[in-house]
JSON list of C-alpha atoms in Angstrom, two decimals:
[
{"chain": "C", "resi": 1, "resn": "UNK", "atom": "CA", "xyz": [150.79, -67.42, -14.53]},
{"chain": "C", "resi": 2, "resn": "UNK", "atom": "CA", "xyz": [149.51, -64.22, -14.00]},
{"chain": "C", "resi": 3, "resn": "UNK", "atom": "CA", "xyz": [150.94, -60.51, -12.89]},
{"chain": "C", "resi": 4, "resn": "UNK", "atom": "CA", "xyz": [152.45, -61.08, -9.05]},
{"chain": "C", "resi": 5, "resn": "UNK", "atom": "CA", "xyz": [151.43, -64.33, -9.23]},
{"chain": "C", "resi": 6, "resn": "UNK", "atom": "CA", "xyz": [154.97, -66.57, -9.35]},
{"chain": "C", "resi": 7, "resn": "UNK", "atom": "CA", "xyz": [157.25, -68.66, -7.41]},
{"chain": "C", "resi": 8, "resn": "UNK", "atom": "CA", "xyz": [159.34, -66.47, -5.65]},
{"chain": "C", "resi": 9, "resn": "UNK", "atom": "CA", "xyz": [157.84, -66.60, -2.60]},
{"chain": "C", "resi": 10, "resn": "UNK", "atom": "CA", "xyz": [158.70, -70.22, -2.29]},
{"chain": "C", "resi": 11, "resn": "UNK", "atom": "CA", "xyz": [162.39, -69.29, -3.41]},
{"chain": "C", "resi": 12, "resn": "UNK", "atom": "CA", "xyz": [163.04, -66.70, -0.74]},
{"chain": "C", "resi": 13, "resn": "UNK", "atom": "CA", "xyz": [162.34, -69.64, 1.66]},
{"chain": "C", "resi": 14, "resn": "UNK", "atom": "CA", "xyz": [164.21, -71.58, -0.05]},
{"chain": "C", "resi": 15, "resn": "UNK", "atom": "CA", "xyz": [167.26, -69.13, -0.10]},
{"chain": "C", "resi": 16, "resn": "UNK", "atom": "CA", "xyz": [167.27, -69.02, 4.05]},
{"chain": "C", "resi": 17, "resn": "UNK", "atom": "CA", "xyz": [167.46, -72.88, 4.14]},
{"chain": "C", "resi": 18, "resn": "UNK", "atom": "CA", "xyz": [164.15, -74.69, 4.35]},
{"chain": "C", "resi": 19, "resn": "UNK", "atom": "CA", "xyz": [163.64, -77.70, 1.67]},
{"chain": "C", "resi": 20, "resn": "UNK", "atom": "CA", "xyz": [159.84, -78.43, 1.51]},
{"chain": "C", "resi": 21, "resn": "UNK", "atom": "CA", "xyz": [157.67, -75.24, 1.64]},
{"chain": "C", "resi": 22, "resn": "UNK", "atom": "CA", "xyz": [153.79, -75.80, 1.72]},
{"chain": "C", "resi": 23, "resn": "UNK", "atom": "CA", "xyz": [151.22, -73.38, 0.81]},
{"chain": "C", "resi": 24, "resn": "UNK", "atom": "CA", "xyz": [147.95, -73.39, 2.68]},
{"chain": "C", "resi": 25, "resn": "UNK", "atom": "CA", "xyz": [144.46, -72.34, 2.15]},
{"chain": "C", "resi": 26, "resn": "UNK", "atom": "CA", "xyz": [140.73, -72.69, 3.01]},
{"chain": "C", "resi": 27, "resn": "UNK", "atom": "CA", "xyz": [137.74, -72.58, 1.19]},
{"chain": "C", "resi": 28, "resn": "UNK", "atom": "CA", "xyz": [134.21, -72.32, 2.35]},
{"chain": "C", "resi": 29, "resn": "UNK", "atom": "CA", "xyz": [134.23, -69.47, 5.24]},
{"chain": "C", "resi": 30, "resn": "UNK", "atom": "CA", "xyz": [130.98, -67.59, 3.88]},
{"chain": "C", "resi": 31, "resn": "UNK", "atom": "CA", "xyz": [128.41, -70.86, 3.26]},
{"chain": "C", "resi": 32, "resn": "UNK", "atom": "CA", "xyz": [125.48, -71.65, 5.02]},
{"chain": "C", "resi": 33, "resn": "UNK", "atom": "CA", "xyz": [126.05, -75.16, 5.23]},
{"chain": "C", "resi": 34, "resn": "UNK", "atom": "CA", "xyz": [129.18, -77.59, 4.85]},
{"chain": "C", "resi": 35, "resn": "UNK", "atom": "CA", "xyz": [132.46, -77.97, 6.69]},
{"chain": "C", "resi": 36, "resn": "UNK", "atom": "CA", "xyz": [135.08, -75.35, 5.73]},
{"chain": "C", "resi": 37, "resn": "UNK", "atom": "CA", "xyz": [138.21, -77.26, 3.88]},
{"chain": "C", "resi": 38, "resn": "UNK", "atom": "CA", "xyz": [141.43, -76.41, 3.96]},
{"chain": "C", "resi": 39, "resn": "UNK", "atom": "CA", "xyz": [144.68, -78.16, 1.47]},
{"chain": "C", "resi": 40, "resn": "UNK", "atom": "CA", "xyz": [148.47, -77.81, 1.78]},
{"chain": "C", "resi": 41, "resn": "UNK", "atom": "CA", "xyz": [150.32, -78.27, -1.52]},
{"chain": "C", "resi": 42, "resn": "UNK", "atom": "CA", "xyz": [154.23, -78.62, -1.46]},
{"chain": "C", "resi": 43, "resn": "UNK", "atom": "CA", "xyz": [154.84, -78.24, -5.50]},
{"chain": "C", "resi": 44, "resn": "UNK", "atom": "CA", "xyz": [157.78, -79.87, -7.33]},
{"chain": "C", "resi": 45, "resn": "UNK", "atom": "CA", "xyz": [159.64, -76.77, -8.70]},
{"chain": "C", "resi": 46, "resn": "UNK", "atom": "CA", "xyz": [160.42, -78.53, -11.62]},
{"chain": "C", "resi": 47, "resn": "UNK", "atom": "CA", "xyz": [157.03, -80.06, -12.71]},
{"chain": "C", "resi": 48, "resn": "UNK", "atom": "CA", "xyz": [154.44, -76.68, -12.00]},
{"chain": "C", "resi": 49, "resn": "UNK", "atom": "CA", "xyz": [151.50, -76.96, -13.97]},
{"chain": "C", "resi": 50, "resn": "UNK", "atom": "CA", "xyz": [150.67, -74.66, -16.09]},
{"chain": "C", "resi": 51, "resn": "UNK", "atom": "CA", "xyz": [147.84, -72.07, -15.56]},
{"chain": "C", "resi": 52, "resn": "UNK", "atom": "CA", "xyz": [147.88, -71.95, -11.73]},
{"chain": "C", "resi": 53, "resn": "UNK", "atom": "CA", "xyz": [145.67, -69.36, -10.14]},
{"chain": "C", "resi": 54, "resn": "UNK", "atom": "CA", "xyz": [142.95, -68.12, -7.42]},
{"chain": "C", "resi": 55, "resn": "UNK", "atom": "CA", "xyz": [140.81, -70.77, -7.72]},
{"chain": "C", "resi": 56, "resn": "UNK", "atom": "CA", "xyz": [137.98, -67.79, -7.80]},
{"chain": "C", "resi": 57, "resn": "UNK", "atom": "CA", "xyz": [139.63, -66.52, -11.46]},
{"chain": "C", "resi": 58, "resn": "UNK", "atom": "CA", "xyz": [139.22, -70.19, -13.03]},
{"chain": "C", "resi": 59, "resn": "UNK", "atom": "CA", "xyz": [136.35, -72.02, -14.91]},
{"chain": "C", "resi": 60, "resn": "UNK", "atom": "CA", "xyz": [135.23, -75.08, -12.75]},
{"chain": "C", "resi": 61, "resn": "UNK", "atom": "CA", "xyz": [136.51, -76.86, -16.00]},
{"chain": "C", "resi": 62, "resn": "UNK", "atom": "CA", "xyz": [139.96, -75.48, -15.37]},
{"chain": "C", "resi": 63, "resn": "UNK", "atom": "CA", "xyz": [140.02, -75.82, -11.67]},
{"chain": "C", "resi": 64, "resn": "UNK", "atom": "CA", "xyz": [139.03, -79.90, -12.43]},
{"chain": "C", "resi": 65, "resn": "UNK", "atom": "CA", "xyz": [141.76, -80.07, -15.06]},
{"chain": "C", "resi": 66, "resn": "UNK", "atom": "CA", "xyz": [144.66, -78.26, -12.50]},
{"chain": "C", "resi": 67, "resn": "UNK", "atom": "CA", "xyz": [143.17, -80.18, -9.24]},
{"chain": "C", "resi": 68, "resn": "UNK", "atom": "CA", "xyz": [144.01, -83.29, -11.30]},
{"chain": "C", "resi": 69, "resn": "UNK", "atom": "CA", "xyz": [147.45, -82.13, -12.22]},
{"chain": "C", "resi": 70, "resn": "UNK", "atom": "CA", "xyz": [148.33, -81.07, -8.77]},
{"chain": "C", "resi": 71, "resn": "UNK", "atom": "CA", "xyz": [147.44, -83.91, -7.20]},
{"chain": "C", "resi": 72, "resn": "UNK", "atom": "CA", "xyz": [149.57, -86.29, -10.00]},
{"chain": "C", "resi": 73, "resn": "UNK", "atom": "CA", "xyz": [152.37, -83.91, -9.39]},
{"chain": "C", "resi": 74, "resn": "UNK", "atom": "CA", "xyz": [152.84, -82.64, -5.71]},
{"chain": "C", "resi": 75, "resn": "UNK", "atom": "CA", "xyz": [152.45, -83.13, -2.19]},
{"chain": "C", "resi": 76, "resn": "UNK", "atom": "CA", "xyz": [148.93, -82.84, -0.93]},
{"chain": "C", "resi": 77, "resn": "UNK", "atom": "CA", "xyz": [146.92, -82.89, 1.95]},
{"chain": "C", "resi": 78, "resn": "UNK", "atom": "CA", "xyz": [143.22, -82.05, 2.37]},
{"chain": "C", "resi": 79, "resn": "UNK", "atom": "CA", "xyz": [141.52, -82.10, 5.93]},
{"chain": "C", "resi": 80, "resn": "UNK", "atom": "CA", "xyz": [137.83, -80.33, 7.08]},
{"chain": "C", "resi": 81, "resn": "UNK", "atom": "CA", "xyz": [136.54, -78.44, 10.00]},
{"chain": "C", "resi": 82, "resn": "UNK", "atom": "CA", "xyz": [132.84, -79.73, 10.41]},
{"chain": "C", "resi": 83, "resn": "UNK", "atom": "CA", "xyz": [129.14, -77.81, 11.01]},
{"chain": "C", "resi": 84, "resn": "UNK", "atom": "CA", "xyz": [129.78, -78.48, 14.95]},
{"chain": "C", "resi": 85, "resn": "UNK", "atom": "CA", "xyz": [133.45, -77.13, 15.16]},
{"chain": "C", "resi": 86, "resn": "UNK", "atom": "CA", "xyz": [132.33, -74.07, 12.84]},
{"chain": "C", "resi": 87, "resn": "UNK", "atom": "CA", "xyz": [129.71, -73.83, 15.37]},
{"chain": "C", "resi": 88, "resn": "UNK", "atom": "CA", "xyz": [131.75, -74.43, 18.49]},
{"chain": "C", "resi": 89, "resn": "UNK", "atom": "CA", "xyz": [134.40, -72.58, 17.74]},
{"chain": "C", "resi": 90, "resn": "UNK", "atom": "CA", "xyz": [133.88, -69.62, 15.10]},
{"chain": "C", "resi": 91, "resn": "UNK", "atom": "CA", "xyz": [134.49, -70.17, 11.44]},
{"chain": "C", "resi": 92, "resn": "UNK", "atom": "CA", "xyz": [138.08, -68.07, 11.52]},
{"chain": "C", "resi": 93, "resn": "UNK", "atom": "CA", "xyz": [139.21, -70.78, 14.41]},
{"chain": "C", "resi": 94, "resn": "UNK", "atom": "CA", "xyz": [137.45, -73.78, 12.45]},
{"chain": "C", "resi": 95, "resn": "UNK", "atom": "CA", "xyz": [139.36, -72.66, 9.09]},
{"chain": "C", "resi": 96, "resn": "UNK", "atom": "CA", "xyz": [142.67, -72.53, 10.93]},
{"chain": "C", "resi": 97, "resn": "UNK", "atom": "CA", "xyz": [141.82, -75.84, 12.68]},
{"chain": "C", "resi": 98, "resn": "UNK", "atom": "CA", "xyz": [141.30, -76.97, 9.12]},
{"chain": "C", "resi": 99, "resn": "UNK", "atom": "CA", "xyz": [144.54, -76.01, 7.98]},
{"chain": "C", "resi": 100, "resn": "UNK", "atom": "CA", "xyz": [146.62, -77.21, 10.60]},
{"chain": "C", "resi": 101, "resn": "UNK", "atom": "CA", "xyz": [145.08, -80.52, 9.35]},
{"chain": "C", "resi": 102, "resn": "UNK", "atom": "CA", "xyz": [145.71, -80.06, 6.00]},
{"chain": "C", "resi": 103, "resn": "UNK", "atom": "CA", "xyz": [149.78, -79.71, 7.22]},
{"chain": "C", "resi": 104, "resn": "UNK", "atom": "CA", "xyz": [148.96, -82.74, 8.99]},
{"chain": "C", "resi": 105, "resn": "UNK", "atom": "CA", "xyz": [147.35, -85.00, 6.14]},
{"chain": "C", "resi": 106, "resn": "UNK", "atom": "CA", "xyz": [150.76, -84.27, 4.20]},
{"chain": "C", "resi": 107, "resn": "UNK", "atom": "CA", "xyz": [152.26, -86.99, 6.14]},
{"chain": "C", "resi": 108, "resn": "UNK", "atom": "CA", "xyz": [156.21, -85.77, 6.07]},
{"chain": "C", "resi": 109, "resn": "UNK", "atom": "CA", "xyz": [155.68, -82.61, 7.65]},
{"chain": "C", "resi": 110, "resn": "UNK", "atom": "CA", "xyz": [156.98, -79.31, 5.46]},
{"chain": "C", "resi": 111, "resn": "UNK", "atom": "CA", "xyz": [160.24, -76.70, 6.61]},
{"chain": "C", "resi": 112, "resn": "UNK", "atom": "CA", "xyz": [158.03, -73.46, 6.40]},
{"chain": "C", "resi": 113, "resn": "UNK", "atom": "CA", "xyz": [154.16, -72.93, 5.67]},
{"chain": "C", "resi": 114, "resn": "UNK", "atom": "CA", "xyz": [153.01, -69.51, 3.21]},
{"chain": "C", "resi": 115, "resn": "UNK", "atom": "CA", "xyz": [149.63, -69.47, 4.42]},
{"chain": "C", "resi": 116, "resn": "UNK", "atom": "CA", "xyz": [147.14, -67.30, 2.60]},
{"chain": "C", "resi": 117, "resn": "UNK", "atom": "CA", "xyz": [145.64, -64.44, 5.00]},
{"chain": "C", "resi": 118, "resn": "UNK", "atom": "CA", "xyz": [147.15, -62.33, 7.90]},
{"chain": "C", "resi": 119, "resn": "UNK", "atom": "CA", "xyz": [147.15, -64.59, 10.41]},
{"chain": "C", "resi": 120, "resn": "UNK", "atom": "CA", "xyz": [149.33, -67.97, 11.69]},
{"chain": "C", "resi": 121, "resn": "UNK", "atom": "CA", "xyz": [146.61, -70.20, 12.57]},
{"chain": "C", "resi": 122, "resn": "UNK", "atom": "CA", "xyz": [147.15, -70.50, 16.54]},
{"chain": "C", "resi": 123, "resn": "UNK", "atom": "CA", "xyz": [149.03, -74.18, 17.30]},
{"chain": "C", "resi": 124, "resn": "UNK", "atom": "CA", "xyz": [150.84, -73.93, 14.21]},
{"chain": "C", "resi": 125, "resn": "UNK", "atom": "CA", "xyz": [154.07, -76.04, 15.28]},
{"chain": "C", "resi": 126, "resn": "UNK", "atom": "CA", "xyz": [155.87, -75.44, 12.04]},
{"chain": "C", "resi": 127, "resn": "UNK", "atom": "CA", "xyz": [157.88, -72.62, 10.18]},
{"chain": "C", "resi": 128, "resn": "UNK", "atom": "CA", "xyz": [155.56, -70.37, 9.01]},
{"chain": "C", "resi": 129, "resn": "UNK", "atom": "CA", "xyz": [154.41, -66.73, 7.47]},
{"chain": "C", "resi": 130, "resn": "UNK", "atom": "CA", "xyz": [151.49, -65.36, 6.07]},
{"chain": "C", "resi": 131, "resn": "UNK", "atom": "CA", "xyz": [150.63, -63.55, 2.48]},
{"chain": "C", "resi": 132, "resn": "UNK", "atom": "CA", "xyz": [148.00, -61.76, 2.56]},
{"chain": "C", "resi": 133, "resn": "UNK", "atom": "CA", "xyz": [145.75, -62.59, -0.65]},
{"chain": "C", "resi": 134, "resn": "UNK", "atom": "CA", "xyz": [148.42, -65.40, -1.14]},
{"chain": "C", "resi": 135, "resn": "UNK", "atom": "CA", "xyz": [146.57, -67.07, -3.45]},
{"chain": "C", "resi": 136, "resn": "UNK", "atom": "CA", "xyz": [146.78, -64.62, -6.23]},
{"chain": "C", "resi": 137, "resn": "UNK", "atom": "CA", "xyz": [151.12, -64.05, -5.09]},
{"chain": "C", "resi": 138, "resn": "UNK", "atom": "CA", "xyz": [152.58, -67.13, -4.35]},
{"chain": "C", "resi": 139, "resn": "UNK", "atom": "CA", "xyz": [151.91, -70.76, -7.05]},
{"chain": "C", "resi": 140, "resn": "UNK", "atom": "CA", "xyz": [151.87, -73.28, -3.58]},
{"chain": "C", "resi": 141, "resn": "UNK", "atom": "CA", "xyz": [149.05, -71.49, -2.05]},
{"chain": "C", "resi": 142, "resn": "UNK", "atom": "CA", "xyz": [146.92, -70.81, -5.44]},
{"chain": "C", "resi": 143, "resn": "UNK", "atom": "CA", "xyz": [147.49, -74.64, -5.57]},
{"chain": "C", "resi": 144, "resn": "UNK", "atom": "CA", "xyz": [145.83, -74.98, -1.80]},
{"chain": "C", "resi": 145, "resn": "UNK", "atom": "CA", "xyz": [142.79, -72.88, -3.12]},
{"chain": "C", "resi": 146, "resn": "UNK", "atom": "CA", "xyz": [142.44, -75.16, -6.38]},
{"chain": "C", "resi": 147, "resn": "UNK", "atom": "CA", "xyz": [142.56, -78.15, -4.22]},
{"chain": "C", "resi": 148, "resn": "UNK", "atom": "CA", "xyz": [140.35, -76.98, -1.31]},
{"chain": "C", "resi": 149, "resn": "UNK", "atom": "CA", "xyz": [137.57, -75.46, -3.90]},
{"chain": "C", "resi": 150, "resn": "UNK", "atom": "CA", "xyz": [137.31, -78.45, -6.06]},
{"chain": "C", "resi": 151, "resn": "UNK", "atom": "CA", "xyz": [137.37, -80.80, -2.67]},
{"chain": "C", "resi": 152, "resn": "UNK", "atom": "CA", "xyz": [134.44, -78.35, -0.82]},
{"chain": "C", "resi": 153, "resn": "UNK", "atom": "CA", "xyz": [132.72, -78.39, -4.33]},
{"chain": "C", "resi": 154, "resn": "UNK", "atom": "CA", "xyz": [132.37, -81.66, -4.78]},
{"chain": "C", "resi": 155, "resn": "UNK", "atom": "CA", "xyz": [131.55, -82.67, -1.13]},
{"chain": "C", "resi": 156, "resn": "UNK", "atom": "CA", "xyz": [128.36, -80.04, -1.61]},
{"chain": "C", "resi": 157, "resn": "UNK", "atom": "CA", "xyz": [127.28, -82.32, -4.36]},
{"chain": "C", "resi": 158, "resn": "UNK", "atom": "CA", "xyz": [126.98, -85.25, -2.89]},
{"chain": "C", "resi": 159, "resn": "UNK", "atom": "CA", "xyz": [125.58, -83.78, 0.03]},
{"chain": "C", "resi": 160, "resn": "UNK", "atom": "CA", "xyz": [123.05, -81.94, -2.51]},
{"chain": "C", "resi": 161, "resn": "UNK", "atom": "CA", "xyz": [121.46, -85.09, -3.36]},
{"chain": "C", "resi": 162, "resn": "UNK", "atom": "CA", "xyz": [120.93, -86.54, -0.07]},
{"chain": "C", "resi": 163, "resn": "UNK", "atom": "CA", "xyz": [118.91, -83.20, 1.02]},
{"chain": "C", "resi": 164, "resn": "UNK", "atom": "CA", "xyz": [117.31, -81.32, -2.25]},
{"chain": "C", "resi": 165, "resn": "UNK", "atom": "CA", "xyz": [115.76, -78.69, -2.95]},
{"chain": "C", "resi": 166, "resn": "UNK", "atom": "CA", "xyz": [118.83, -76.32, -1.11]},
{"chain": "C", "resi": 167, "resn": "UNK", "atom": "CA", "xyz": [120.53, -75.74, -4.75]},
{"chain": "C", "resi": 168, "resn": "UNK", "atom": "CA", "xyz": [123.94, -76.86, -3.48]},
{"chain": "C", "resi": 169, "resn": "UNK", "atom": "CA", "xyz": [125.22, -78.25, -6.38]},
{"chain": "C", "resi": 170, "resn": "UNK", "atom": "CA", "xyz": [124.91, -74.89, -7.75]},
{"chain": "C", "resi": 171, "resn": "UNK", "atom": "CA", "xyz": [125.14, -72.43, -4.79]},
{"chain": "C", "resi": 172, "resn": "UNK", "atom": "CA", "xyz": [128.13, -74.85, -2.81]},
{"chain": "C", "resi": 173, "resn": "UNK", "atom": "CA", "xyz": [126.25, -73.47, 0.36]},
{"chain": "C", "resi": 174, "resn": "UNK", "atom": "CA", "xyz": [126.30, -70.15, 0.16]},
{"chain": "C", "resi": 175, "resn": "UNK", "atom": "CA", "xyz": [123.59, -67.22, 0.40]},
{"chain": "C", "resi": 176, "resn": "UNK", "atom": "CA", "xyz": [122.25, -67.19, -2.74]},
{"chain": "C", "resi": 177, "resn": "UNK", "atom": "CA", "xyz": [119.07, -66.31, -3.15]},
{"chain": "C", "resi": 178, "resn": "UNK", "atom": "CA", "xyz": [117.46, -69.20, -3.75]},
{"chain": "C", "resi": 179, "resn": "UNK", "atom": "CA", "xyz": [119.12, -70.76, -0.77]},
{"chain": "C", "resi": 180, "resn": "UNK", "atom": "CA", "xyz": [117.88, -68.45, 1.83]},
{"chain": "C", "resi": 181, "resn": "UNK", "atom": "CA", "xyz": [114.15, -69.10, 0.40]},
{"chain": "C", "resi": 182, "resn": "UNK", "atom": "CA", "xyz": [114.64, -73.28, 0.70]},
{"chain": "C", "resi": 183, "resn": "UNK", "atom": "CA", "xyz": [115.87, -72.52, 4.35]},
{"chain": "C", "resi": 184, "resn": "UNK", "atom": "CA", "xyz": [112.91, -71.04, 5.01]},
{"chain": "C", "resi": 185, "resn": "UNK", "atom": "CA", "xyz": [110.35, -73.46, 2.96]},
{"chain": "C", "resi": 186, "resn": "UNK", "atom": "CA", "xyz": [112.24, -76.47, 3.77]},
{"chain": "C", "resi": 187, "resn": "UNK", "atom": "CA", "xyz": [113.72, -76.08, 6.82]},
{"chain": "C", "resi": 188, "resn": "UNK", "atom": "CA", "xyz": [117.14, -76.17, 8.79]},
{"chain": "C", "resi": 189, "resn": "UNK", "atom": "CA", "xyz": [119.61, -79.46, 7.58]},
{"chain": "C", "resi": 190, "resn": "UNK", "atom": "CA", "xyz": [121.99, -80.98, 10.07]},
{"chain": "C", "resi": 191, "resn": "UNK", "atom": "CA", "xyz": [124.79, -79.66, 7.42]},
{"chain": "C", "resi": 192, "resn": "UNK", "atom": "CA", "xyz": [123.69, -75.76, 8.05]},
{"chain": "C", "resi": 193, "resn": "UNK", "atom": "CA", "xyz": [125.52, -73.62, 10.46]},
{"chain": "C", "resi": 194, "resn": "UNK", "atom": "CA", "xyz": [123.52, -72.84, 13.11]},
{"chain": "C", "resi": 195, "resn": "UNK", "atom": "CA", "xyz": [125.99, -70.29, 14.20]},
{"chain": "C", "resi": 196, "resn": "UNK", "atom": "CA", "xyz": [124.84, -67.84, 10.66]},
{"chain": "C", "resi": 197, "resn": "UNK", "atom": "CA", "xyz": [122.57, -65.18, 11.04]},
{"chain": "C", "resi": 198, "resn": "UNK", "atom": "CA", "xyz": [120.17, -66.59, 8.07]},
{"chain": "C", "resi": 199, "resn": "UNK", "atom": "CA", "xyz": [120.14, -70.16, 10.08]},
{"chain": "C", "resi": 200, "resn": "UNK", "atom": "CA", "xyz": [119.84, -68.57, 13.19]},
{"chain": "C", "resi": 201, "resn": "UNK", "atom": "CA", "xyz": [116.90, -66.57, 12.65]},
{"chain": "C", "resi": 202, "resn": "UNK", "atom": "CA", "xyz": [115.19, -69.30, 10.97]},
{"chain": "C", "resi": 203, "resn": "UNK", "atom": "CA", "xyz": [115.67, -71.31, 13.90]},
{"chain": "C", "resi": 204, "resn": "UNK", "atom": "CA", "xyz": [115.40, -68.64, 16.65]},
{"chain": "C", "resi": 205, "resn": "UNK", "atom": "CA", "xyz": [112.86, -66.25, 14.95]},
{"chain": "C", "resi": 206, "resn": "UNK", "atom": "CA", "xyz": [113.54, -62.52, 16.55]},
{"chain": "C", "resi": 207, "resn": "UNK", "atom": "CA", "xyz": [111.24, -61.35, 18.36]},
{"chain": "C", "resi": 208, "resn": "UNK", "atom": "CA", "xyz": [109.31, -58.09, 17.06]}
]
């Protein structure tokens, strides 16, 4: 546990009433490829792992080691927002789509949501508040961010070996360097947003 990172977020909720409080979060917002995946975690306040955190401040080792953990010892659920509904929409809607999901996949719906960010995705149905930068304030949602990055992680793997060459094992879809020159050697996958500027341009060259 680290500074202003605790659980007493989850026990002001639980002080006005509500039993099962979920935290939520997304991963994958800034790639160039890949669905954007969102978890909800309801902990059990007497079995926390130990060594929660923003899944950005952990080793992948750690993250592997915790996303095992969490899912032995809470309440999970783990839903996407694909290429076309980043596309169709805009990635802010698609991550709240894939959030409200995520609530969904839980099965026994939770009292109140802490969803990391500023906003309430719109739809939301249930109980619910944001934190902004929640994963590094309140246990549930660093949870959500473990979950969701070691989901989106491993889902860029697999897709890594059906199309080489892109780095994604490495890069998980995102700008790196090396990235933006396969897009342009290789080409455009049906797993890249069409909607980014980089993918875009490669696809709809501007004209000088």
């Amino acid at each position: 546990m680290t500074d202003g990172l605790d659980f007493s977020h989850e026990t002001a909720v639980f002080a006005r009433g509500f039993a099962r409080v979920a935290g939520v979060d997304e991963v994958g917002r800034g790639p160039l490829a890949g669905p954007v995946t969102a978890a909800a975690v309801i902990l059990d306040a007497a079995n926390i792992p130990e060594g929660l955190n923003d899944s950005k401040k952990l080793s992948a080792k750690k993250r592997d080691a915790l996303f095992d953990a969490i899912m032995a010892g809470a309440q999970v659920g783990i839903a996407h927002a694909s290429v076309e509904e980043i596309d169709t929409h805009n990635i802010l809607r698609a991550s709240h789509i894939a959030m409200l999901r995520a609530v969904e996949a839980l099965g026994t719906p939770p009292d109140h949501l802490l969803i990391d960010g500023n906003l309430i995705p719109r739809g939301c149905t249930v109980s619910a508040e944001a934190v902004i930068k929640g994963d590094g304030k309140s246990l549930s949602i660093a949870a959500a961010s473990i979950v969701a990055k070691v989901t989106r992680d491993r889902i860029m793997v697999d897709l890594a070996q059906q199309h080489p060459g892109y780095g994604w094992e490495r890069n998980a879809g995102y700008p790196s360097k090396s990235h933006i020159s396969a897009l342009q050697e290789l080409g455009v996958t049906p797993h890249h947003r069409r909607s980014f500027k980089p993918v875009h341009n490669i696809l709809c060259p501007p004209k000088l």
